[in-house]
Amino acid sequence: MQHSVNTVFDKIISGDIPVEPVFENDDVLAFNDMNPQAPVHVLVIPKKRSSRFSELSSKPVEETGRFFAAVSAAASSLGLDSPGYRIVVNNGSDGGQEVEYLHAHILGGRQLKWPPG
Ligand code: AMP
C-alpha cells in the first residue's frame, strides 16, 4: 500500500485543488509554481503517482521515460529550448523535497547560477 497519498499534488491530480495547466498530456500535468524562483517556474507531475525520484529505479522504465519526455515537451511548449532552462528534481530531506509526490521543476527566463545552494 502506498503512503502519503493525500499530498497537495494528489489533490491537484484528483481535481480537488484546481490549477491552470500550462501543459498536459496523457502522462503529466504541468502548472505554475505558487512560489516562483524564476520568471518561468513550472512544476510537472506524473498522473500516475510516485512519491519521489528514488522510487523510479524500481518502476517500469517506460513510465520514467514518458515522464521525462513530457517534461522536455513541456519546456519546449513554454518556449525555453533556445534560451535554455534547468530541470530540478528534489529528492528527500537533504534534497529539499517538501511535497512527497514526484515532481520536476522547470526553471527558466533568466540566467541561472551554478552551483545551486
Ligand atoms: P519541492 O521542495 O521540490 O518539494 O517543491 C515543492 C514545490 O511545490 C514548491 O516550489 C512550492 O512552491 C510548490 N507548491 C506547493 N503547493 C503548490 C500549489 N498548490 N500550487 C503550486 N505550487 C505549489
Coordinates of C-alpha atoms in Angstrom, one line a residue, residues 27-94:
D27 CA 1.2 11.2 -18.6
V28 CA 1.6 14.5 -16.9
L29 CA 0.1 17.8 -15.7
A30 CA 2.2 20.9 -15.6
F31 CA 1.3 24.1 -13.8
N32 CA 2.9 27.3 -12.4
D33 CA 4.7 27.0 -9.0
M34 CA 2.9 29.2 -6.4
N35 CA 6.3 30.5 -5.1
P36 CA 8.3 31.1 -8.3
Q37 CA 12.1 31.2 -8.2
A38 CA 12.5 32.4 -11.7
P39 CA 10.4 34.2 -14.4
V40 CA 9.3 30.7 -15.6
H41 CA 8.8 28.2 -12.8
V42 CA 6.6 25.3 -13.7
L43 CA 6.0 22.0 -11.9
V44 CA 5.5 18.8 -13.9
I45 CA 3.8 15.9 -12.0
P46 CA 3.0 12.5 -13.3
K47 CA -0.6 11.4 -13.4
K48 CA 0.5 8.0 -12.1
R49 CA 1.8 8.6 -8.6
S50 CA 5.4 8.1 -7.4
S51 CA 6.5 9.6 -4.1
R52 CA 10.0 10.5 -5.1
F53 CA 12.7 10.2 -7.7
S54 CA 14.5 7.4 -5.8
E55 CA 11.4 5.2 -6.5
L56 CA 12.0 5.3 -10.2
S57 CA 14.7 2.7 -10.2
S58 CA 12.0 0.1 -9.3
K59 CA 9.4 1.4 -11.7
P60 CA 8.9 0.4 -15.4
V61 CA 11.5 2.3 -17.4
E62 CA 8.8 3.2 -20.0
E63 CA 6.9 5.1 -17.3
T64 CA 10.0 7.1 -16.3
G65 CA 10.9 7.7 -19.9
R66 CA 7.4 9.0 -20.7
F67 CA 7.6 11.3 -17.6
F68 CA 10.9 12.9 -18.7
A69 CA 9.8 13.1 -22.4
A70 CA 6.8 15.0 -21.1
V71 CA 9.0 17.3 -19.1
S72 CA 11.0 18.0 -22.2
A73 CA 7.8 18.6 -24.2
A74 CA 6.5 21.0 -21.6
A75 CA 9.7 23.0 -21.6
S76 CA 9.6 23.2 -25.4
S77 CA 6.0 24.4 -25.3
L78 CA 7.0 27.1 -22.9
G79 CA 9.5 28.4 -25.5
L80 CA 12.5 27.6 -23.4
D81 CA 14.5 25.4 -25.8
S82 CA 16.6 28.2 -27.3
P83 CA 17.2 30.4 -24.2
G84 CA 17.7 27.3 -22.1
Y85 CA 16.3 26.1 -18.8
R86 CA 17.0 23.9 -15.8
I87 CA 15.2 20.8 -14.6
V88 CA 15.4 20.2 -10.8
V89 CA 14.1 17.1 -9.0
N90 CA 14.5 17.5 -5.3
N91 CA 14.6 14.1 -3.5
G92 CA 14.1 13.6 0.2
S93 CA 15.2 15.7 3.1
D94 CA 18.7 16.7 2.1

